[in-house]
C-alpha positions as CSV (number, residue, x, y, z in Angstrom):
1,M,12.1,10.1,-4.3
2,P,9.6,12.9,-3.8
3,E,10.2,15.7,-1.3
4,I,7.9,15.3,1.7
5,S,8.3,16.4,5.3
6,Q,8.5,13.7,8.0
7,E,5.4,15.3,9.6
8,A,3.4,15.0,6.4
9,L,4.7,11.4,5.9
10,R,3.6,10.5,9.4
11,E,0.1,11.9,8.7
12,V,-0.2,10.0,5.4
13,T,0.9,6.8,7.2
14,Q,-1.7,7.3,9.8
15,A,-4.4,8.0,7.2
16,L,-3.3,4.8,5.4
17,E,-3.9,2.8,8.5
18,K,-7.4,4.3,8.8
19,Y,-8.0,3.5,5.2
20,R,-6.9,-0.1,5.7
21,Q,-9.5,-0.4,8.5
22,V,-12.3,1.2,6.4
23,V,-11.5,-1.0,3.4
24,G,-11.3,-4.1,5.7
25,D,-14.7,-3.3,7.2
26,S,-16.3,-2.7,3.8
27,Q,-18.5,-5.0,1.8
28,L,-15.9,-5.4,-0.9
29,R,-14.7,-8.9,-1.8
30,P,-11.4,-9.9,-0.2
31,N,-9.5,-9.6,-3.4
32,S,-10.9,-6.1,-4.0
33,Q,-10.0,-5.1,-0.5
34,R,-6.4,-6.3,-1.0
35,T,-6.1,-4.5,-4.3
36,R,-7.4,-1.2,-2.9
37,Y,-5.1,-1.4,0.1
38,W,-2.1,-2.5,-2.0
39,Q,-2.5,0.5,-4.4
40,A,-2.7,3.0,-1.5
41,N,0.2,1.3,0.3
42,A,2.3,1.4,-2.9
43,F,1.8,5.2,-3.0
44,V,2.9,5.6,0.6
45,R,5.9,3.3,-0.1
46,W,6.8,5.5,-3.1
47,L,6.7,8.6,-0.8
48,R,9.1,6.8,1.6
49,G,11.4,5.9,-1.3
50,E,10.7,2.2,-0.9
51,F,8.8,1.6,-4.2
52,D,9.7,2.4,-7.8
53,P,6.6,2.3,-10.1
54,G,7.2,-0.1,-12.9
55,S,9.7,-2.2,-11.0
56,K,9.3,-5.8,-10.0
57,V,6.5,-6.1,-7.4
58,E,7.6,-7.3,-4.0
59,L,5.9,-7.7,-0.7
60,N,8.0,-7.9,2.5
61,G,11.0,-8.5,0.3
62,Y,9.5,-11.4,-1.6
63,P,8.4,-11.3,-5.2
64,V,4.6,-11.4,-5.7
65,R,3.2,-12.9,-8.9
66,R,0.1,-11.5,-10.6
67,G,-3.0,-13.2,-9.2
68,E,-1.2,-14.5,-6.1
69,Q,-3.0,-14.0,-2.8
70,T,-1.4,-11.3,-0.6
71,P,-2.2,-10.6,3.0
72,M,-3.9,-7.4,3.8
């Protein structure tokens, strides 16, 4: 797990929420919106120690298969 202060993590989490809103309001197709948000969210989860790059992908504790629709 990377070293990051709680204050910095809080700021990153707030920025992620703003990013989600901007991506959701964009003209991107829904699948592109989900992909952009998922990638950013994976980084924040990694900062929290909740995600290990290269491990089995899960969303809310359930496996997600490639190409499966995921909620944004």
